[in-house]
Coordinates of C-alpha atoms in Angstrom, one line a residue:
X35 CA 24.6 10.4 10.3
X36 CA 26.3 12.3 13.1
X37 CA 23.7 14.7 12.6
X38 CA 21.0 12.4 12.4
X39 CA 22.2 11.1 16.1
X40 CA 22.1 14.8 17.6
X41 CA 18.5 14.9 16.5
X42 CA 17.1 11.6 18.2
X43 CA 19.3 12.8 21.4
X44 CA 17.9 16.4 21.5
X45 CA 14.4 14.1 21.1
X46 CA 15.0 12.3 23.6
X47 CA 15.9 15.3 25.8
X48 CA 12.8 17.0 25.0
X49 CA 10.3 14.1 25.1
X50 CA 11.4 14.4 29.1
X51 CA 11.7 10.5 29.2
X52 CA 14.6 9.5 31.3
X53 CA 15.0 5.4 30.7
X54 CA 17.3 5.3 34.1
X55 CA 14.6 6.9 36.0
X56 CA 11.4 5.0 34.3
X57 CA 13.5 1.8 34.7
X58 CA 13.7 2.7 38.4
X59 CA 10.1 2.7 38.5
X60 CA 8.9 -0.5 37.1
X61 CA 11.8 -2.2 38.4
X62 CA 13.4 -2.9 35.2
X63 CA 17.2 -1.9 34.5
X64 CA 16.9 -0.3 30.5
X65 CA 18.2 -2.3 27.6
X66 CA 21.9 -1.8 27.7
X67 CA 24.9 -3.7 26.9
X68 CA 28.0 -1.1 27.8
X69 CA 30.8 -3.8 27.5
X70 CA 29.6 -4.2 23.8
X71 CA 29.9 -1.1 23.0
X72 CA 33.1 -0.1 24.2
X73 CA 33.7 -3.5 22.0
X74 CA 32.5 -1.5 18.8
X75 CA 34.2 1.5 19.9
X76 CA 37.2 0.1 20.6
X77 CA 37.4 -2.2 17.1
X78 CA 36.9 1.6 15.3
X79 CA 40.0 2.5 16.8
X80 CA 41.8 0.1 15.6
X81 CA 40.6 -1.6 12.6
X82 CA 40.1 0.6 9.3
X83 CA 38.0 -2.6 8.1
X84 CA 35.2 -2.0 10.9
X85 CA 34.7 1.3 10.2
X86 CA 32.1 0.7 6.8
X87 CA 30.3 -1.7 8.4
X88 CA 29.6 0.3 11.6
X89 CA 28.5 3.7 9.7
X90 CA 26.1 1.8 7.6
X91 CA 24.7 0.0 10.3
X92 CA 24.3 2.1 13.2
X93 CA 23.4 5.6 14.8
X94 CA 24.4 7.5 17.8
X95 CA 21.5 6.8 19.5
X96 CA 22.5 3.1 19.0
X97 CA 24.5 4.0 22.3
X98 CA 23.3 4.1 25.6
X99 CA 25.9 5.2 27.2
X100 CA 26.3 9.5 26.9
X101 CA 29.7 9.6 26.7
X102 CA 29.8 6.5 24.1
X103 CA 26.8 8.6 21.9
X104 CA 29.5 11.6 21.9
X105 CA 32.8 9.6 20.8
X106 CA 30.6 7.8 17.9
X107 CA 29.1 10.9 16.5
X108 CA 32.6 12.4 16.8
X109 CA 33.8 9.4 14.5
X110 CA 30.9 9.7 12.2
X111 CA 31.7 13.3 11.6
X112 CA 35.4 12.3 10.6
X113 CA 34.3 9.2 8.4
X114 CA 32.2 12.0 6.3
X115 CA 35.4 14.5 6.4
X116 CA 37.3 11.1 5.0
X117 CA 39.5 11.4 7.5
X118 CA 41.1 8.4 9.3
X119 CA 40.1 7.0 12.9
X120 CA 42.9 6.3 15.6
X121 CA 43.3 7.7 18.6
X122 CA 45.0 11.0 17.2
X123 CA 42.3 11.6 15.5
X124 CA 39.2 11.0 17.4
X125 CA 40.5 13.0 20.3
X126 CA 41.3 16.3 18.7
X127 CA 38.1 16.0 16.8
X128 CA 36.5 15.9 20.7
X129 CA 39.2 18.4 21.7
X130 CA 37.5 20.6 19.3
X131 CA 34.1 20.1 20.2
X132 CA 34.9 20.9 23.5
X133 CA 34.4 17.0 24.6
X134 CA 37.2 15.6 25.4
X135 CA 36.8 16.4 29.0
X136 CA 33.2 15.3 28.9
X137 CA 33.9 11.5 27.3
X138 CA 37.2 11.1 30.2
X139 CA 40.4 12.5 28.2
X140 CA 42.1 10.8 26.1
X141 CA 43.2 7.9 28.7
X142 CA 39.4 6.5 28.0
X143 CA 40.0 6.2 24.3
X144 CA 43.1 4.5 25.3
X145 CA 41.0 2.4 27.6
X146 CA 38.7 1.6 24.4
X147 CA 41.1 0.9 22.1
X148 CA 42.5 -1.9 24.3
X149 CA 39.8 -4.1 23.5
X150 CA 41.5 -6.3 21.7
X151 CA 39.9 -9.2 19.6
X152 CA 36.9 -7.0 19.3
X153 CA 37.0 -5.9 15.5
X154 CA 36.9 -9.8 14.6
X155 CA 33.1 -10.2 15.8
X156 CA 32.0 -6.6 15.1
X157 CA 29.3 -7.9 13.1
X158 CA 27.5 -9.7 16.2
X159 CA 28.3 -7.0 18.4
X160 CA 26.4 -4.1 16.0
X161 CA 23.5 -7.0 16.2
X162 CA 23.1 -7.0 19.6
X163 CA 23.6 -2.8 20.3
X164 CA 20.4 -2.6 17.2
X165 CA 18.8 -4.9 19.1
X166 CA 19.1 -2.6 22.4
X167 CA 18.0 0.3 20.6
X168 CA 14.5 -0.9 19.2
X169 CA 14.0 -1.9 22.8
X170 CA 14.7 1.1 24.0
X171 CA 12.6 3.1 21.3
X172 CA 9.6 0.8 21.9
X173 CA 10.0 1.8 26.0
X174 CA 10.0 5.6 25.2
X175 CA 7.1 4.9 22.7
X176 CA 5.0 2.7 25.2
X177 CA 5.5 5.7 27.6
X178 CA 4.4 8.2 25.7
X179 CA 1.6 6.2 24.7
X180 CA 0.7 5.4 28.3
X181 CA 1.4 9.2 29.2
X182 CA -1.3 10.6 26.4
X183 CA -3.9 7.0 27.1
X184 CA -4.4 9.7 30.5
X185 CA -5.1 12.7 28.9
X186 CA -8.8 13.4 28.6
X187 CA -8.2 15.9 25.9
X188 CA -6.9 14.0 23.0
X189 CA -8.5 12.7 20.9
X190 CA -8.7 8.2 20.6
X191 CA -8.3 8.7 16.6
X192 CA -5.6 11.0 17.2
X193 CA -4.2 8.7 19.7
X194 CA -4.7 5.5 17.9
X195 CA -3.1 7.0 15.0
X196 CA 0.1 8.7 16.9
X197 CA 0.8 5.5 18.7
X198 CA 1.2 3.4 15.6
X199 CA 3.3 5.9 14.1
X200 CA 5.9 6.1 17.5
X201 CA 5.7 2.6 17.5
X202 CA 6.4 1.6 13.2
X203 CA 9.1 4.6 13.6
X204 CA 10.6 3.0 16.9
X205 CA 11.2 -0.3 14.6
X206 CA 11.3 1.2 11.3
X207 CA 14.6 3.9 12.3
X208 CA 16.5 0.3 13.3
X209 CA 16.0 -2.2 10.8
X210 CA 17.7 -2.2 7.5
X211 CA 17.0 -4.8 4.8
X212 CA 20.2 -7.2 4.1
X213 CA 21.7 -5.9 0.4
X214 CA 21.0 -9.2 -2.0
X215 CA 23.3 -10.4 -4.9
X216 CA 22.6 -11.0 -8.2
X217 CA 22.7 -14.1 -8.1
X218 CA 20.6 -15.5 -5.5
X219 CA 17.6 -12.9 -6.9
X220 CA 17.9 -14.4 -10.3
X221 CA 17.8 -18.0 -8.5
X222 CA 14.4 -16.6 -7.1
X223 CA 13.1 -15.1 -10.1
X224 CA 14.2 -18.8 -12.0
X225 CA 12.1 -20.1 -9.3
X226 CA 9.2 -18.3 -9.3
X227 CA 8.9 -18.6 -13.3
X228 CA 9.4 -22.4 -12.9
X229 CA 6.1 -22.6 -10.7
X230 CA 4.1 -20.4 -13.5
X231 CA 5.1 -23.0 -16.5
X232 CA 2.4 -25.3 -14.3
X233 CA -0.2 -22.9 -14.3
X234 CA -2.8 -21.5 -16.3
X235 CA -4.6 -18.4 -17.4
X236 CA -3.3 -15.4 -14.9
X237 CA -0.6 -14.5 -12.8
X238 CA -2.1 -12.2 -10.9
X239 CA -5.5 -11.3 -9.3
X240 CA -8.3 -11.8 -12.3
X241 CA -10.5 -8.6 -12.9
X242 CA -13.0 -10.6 -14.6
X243 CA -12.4 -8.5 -18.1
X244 CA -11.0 -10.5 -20.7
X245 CA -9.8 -7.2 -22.7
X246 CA -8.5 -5.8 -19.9
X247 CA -6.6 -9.4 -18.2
X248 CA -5.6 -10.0 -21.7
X249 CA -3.1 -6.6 -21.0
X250 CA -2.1 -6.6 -17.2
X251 CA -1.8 -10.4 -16.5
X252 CA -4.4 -9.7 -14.0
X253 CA -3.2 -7.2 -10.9
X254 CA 0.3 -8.3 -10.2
X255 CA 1.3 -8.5 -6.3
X256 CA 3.1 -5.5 -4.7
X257 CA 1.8 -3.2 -7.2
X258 CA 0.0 -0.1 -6.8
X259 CA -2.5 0.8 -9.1
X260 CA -4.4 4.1 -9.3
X261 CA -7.9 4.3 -10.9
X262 CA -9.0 7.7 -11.6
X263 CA -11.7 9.7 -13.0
X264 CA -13.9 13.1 -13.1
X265 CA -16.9 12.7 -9.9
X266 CA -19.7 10.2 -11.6
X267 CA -17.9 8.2 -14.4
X268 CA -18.1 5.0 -12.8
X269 CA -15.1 4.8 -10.1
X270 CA -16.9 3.2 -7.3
X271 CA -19.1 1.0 -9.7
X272 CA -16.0 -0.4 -11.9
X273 CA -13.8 -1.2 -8.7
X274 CA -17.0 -2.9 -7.3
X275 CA -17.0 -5.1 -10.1
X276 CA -13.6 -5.7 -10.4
X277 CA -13.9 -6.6 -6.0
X278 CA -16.8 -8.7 -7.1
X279 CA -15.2 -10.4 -9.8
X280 CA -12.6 -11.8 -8.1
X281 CA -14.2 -12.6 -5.1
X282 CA -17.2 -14.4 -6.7
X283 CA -15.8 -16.3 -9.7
X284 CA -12.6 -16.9 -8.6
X285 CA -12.4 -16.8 -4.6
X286 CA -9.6 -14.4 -3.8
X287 CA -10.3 -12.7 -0.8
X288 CA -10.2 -9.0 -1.6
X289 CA -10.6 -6.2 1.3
X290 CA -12.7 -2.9 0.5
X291 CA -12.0 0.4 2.0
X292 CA -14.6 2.6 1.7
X293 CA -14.0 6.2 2.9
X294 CA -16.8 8.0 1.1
X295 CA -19.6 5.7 1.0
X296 CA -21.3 3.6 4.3
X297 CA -21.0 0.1 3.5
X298 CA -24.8 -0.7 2.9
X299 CA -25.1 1.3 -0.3
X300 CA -21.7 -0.9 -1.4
X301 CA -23.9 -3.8 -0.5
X302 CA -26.9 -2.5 -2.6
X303 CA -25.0 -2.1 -5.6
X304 CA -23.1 -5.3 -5.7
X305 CA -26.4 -6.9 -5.6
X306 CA -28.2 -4.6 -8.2
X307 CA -25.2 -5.9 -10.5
X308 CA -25.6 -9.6 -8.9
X309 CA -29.3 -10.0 -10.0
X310 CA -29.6 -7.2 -12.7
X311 CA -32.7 -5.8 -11.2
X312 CA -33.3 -2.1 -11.7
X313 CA -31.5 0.2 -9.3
X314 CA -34.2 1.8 -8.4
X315 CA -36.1 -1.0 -6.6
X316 CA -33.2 -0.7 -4.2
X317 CA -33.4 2.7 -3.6
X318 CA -37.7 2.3 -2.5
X319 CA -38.3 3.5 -5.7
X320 CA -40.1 1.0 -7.7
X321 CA -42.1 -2.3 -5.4
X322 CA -40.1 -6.0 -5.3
X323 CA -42.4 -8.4 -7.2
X324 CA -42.6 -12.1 -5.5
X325 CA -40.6 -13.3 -8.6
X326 CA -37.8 -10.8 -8.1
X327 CA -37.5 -11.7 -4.4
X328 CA -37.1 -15.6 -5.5
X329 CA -34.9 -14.4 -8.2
X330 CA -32.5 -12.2 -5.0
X331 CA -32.6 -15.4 -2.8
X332 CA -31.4 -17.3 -5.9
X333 CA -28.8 -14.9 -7.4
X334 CA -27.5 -13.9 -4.0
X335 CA -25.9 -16.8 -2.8
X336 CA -22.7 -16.6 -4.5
X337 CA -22.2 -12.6 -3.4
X338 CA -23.4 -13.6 0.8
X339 CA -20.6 -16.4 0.5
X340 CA -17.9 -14.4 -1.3
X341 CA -14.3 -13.9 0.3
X342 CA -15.1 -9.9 0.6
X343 CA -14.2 -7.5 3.7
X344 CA -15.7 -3.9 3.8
X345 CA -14.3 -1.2 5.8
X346 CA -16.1 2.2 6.0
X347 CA -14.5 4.0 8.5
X348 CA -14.7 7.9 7.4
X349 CA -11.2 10.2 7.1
X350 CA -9.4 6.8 7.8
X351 CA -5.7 7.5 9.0
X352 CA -3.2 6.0 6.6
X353 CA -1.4 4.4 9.9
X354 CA -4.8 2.4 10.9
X355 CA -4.9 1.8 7.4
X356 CA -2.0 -0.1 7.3
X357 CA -2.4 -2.0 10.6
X358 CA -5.5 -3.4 9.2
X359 CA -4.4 -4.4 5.9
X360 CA -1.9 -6.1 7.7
X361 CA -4.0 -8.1 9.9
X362 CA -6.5 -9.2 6.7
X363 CA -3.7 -10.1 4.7
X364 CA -2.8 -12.7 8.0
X365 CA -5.6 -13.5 8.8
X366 CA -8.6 -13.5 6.2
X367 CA -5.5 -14.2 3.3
X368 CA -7.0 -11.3 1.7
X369 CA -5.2 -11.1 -2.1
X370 CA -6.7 -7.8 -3.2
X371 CA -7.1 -4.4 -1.6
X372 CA -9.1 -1.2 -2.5
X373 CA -9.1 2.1 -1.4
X374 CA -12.1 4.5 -2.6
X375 CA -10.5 6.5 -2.4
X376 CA -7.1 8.6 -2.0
X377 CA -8.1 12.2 -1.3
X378 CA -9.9 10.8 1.6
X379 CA -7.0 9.3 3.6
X380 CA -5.7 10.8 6.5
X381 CA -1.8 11.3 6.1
X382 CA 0.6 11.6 8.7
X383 CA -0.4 14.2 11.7
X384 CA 2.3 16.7 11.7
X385 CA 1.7 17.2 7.5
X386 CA -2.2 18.1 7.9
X387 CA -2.5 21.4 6.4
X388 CA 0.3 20.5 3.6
X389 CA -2.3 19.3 1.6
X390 CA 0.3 18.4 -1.6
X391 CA 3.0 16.5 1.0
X392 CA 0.0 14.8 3.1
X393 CA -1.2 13.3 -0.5
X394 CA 2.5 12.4 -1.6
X395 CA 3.2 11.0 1.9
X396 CA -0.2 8.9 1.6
X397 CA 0.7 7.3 -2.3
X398 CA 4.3 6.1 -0.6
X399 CA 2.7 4.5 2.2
X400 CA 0.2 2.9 0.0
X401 CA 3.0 1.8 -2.3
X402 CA 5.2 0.5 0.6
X403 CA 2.4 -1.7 2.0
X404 CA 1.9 -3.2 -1.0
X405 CA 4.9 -4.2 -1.4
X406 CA 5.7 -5.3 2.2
X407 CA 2.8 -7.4 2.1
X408 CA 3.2 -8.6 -1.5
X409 CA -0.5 -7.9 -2.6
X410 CA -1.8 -5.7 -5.2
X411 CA -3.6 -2.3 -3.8
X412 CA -5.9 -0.5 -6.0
X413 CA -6.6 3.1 -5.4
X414 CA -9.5 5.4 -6.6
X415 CA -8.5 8.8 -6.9
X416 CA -10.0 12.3 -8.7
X417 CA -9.2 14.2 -11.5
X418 CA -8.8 17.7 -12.2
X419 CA -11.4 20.0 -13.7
X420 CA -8.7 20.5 -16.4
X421 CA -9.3 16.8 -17.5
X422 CA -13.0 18.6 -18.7
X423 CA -11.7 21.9 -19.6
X424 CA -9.7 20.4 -22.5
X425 CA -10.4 21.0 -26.3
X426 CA -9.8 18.7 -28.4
X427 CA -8.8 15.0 -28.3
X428 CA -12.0 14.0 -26.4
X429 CA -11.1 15.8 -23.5
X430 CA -9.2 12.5 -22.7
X431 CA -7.7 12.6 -19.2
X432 CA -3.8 12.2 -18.9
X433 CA -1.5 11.7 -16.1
X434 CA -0.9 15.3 -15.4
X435 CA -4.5 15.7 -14.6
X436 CA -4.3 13.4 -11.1
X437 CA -5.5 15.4 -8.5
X438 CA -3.1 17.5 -5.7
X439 CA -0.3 15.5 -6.0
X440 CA 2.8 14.5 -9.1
X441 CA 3.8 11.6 -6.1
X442 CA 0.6 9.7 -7.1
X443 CA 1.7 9.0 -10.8
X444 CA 5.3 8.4 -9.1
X445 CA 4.6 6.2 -6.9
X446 CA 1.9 4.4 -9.2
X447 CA 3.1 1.1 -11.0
X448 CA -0.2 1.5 -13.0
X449 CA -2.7 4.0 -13.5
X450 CA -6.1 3.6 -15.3
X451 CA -8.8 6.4 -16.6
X452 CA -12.5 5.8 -16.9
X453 CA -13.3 7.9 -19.7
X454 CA -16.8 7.7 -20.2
X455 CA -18.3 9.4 -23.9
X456 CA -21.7 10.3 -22.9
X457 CA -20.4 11.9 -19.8
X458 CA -18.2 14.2 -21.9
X459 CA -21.4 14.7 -23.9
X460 CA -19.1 12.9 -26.9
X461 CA -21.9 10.8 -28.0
X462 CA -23.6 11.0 -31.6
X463 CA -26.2 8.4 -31.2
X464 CA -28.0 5.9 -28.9
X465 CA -25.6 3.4 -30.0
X466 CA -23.0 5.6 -27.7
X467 CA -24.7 5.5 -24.7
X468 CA -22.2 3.9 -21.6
X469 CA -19.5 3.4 -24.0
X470 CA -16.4 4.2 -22.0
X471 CA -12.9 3.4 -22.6
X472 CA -10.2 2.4 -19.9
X473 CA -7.0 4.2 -20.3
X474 CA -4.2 2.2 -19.1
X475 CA -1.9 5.4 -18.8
X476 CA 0.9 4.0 -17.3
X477 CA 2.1 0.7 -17.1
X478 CA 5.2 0.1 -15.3
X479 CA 5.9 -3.5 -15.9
X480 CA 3.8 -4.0 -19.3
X481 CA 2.1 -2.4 -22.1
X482 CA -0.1 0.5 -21.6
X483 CA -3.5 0.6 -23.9
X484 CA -7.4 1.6 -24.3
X485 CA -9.8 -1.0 -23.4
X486 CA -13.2 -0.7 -24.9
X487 CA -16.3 -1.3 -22.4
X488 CA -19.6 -0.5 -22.3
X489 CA -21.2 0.9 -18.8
X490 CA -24.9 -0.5 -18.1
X491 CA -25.9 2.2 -15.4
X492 CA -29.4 0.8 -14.4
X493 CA -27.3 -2.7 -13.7
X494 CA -24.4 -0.6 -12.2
X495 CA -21.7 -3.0 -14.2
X496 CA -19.4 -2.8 -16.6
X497 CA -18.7 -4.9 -19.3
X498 CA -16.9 -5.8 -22.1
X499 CA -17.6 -4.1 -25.3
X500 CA -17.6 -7.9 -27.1
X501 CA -19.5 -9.4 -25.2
X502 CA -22.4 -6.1 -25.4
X503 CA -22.3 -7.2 -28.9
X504 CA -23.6 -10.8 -28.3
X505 CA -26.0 -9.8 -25.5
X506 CA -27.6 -7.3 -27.9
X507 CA -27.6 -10.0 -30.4
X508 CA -29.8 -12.5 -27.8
X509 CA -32.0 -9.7 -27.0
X510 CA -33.3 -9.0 -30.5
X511 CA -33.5 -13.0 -30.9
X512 CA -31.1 -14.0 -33.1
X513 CA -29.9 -17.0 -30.9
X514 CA -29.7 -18.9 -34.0
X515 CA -27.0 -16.6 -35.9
X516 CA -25.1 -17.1 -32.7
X517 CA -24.5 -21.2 -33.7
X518 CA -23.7 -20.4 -37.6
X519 CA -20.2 -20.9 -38.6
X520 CA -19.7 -17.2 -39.4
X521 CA -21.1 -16.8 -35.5
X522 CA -18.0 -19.4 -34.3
X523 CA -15.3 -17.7 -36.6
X524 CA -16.8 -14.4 -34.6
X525 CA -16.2 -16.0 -31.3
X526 CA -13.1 -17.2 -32.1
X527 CA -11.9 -13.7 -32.9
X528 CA -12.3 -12.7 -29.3
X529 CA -8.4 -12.4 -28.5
X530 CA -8.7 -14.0 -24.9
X531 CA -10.6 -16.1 -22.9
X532 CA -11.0 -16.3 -18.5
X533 CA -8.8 -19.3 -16.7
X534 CA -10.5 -22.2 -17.6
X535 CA -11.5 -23.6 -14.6
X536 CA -13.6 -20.4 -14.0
X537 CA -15.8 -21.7 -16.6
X538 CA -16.1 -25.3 -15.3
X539 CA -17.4 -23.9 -12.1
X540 CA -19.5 -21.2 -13.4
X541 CA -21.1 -21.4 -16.5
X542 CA -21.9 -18.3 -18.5
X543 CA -26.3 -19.3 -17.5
X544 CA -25.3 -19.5 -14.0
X545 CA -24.1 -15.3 -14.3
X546 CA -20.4 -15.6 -14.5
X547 CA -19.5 -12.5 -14.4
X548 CA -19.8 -8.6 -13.8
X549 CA -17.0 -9.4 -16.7
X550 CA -19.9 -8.9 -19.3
X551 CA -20.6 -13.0 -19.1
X552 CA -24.7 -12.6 -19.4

């Protein structure tokens, strides 16, 4: 800890920011409140029972004061020598550093240790000197900010970025979360599982798969969940479907970060899925017929009016990231949030080059917003060519295959494969063509498992493999076999079923559902 204070004062020495001087300037005297901390000092010196409560809370730099930085750091170097604090003490451990002199002699520690009645509200005084410090870290960030705003030379993406990070650091370095008993986070959890006895189908965000809901719940807030696959299985097109799904037939807000593709081809192919028109006539290739415009006007009303955000800022620093997220969540009550994808992030400035340590810094950040703002984030990321390179076993991917980082699996509380057969040139028959499995590969808080789907590529959808069944069924015109008893038991077989209000507002011959409903 003593160590960690030398470092923010050597910062603060080099940054060349002198808060007596810039408080000079604006007419402002700096955050301070010396009285409080000779308080803290003085209760150290004294009271053994102080001393745990102020190393855990506080930092040199928690001091304004010079010569109060030097006597805490000299205490925080005997608390991790387990050695005692008095007077002795403390001043031959300053005697040896060569401060003694520096801090007034010993008749100053005397002076501090005087201060009697202060170790009885140490708590409130180590309050108010955390309370000085963020004030002073967000002046020194402001003024660096202000200092580079002037520069011509920097870049604003570099500058946006930098000054998010000084000023998340400047609060982040001073506020510590409150430890939690047992007993009062078992009260909550009681709680919480109370309010889900009243509630049907999900406890999460629905991805509009029955196979796949049936296994995760739906996509549990504060989780992270990494979907990754070989370039062309299907990443952007499943996610898309999975955005849609929520957003359309079940009206959760869900935010889209798209780093690799601008957001009018997103648009294009949530509304080839939306109508089922061939891709192509989207891409110029093929002419619009009247009908198919009417049916576009029809079938697009649901997608125009659906609770979905699209970001497509390029090489997006994880920092804006973060600021954004934040202000959808608070905002637009955004519930769902995906990032397409990982490798494409920006991490933190001073690890670019560090390609493995940018990528593990990105994966905790992504994790930590999640989980600050209680909503699940879903990920795309690659896979290595070794994922193709593998004999045997299908050439099924596996978690050592994620791409230029181990953090990513780490930091993961689930993480899905596309594994497509036909890509892998697995197939044996027509029959084969789009069948893909999902590979739940980890699962931190359930079962992990292989969901069977079926990928329609000229509707850019997946869906569920049951539900290909049936659809195949209508289209060779057996509609009656579909009403037989046998038909029923059949349907009845299928293991689980959406929430059920889903279906009272969208029936299946409205188009419920990139979830294979068609």
């Amino acid at each position: 800890m003593a160590e960690e204070g030398r470092r923010k004062s050597v910062k603060r020495k080099d940054s060349g920011v002198n808060l007596d001087t810039l408080g000079l300037e604006v007419g402002n005297r700096p955050p301070q409140a010396l009285d409080v901390e000779e308080a803290v000092l003085g209760a150290l010196l004294i009271e053994p029972n102080s001393v745990d409560d102020a190393m855990g809370e506080l930092t040199p730099a928690c001091f304004y004061s010079e010569k109060h930085r030097i006597i805490f750091d000299a205490m925080s170097t005997l608390v991790k020598e387990h050695a005692a604090l008095d007077l002795l003490s403390v001043s031959q451990k300053l005697r040896d550093n060569g401060k003694l002199d520096e801090v007034g002699g010993t008749v100053f520690l005397v002076h501090l240790s005087q201060k009697v009645g202060a170790a009885a509200h140490i708590e409130y005084y180590i309050r108010i000197l955390k309370q000085k410090c963020i004030q002073r870290e967000l002046i020194t960030a402001s003024y660096h900010i202000l200092k580079s705003s002037y520069d011509e030379s920097i870049n604003v993406d570099l500058l946006i970025d930098d000054a998010q990070t000084k000023i998340f650091s400047a609060i982040q370095n001073n506020v510590k979360r409150d430890v939690q008993e047992i007993g009062s986070v078992i009260n909550d959890a009681l709680d919480e599982l109370q309010k889900l006895q009243g509630k049907t189908g999900l406890s999460g965000v629905p991805s509009g798969f029955a196979s796949l809901d049936k296994i995760t719940q739906g996509w549990q807030p504060s989780d992270l969940i990494i979907l990754a696959a070989r370039p062309s299985m299907g990443k952007t097109a499943f996610v898309l479907n999975l955005a849609r799904n929520a957003a359309v037939d079940f009206n959760v807000p869900v935010a889209i970060f798209s780093l690799e593709m601008p957001s009018i081809q997103l648009a294009k192919r949530m509304m080839v899925s939306e109508t089922k028109l061939n891709a192509d006539k989207f891409k110029g290739g093929e002419k619009i017929e009247k009908w198919e415009w009417k049916q576009l006007d029809i079938q697009l009303k649901r997608l125009v009016k659906a609770p979905i955000y699209i970001d497509d800022t390029p090489s997006l620093p994880i920092m804006e990231f973060r600021s954004k997220v934040k202000r959808l969540v608070n905002q637009k009550g955004v519930r769902l949030v995906v990032v397409d994808y990982l490798q494409l992030m920006q991490g933190p400035a001073e690890l670019r080059g560090m390609r493995e340590q940018e990528v593990a810094a990105i994966s905790r950040m992504l994790k930590a917003t999640a989980k600050e703002l209680n909503v699940p984030i879903i990920a795309l990321s690659q896979l290595s060519r070794q994922a193709e390179n593998r004999q045997g076993g299908n050439r099924r991917p596996q978690l050592s295959d994620l791409r230029e980082s181990g953090s990513i699996e780490q930091d993961a509380d689930m993480v899905v494969f596309i594994h497509r057969f036909d890509y892998q040139g697995l197939s044996e028959n027509a029959d084969d063509i789009g069948r893909t499995q999902i590979i739940i590969a980890k699962h931190r808080n359930g079962a992990i498992a292989d969901v069977d789907m079926k990928f329609r590529a000229d509707e850019v959808r997946f869906v569920d493999l049951t539900d290909t069944v049936y659809a195949q069924a209508d289209n060779v015109g057996v509609d009656s076999a579909m009403n037989s008893d046998d038909a029923a038991s059949s349907q009845a077989s299928v293991p689980y079923a959406p929430m059920p209000d889903a279906y009272d507002a969208y029936p299946p011959d409205e188009g419920f559902g990139g979830g294979g409903f068609v």
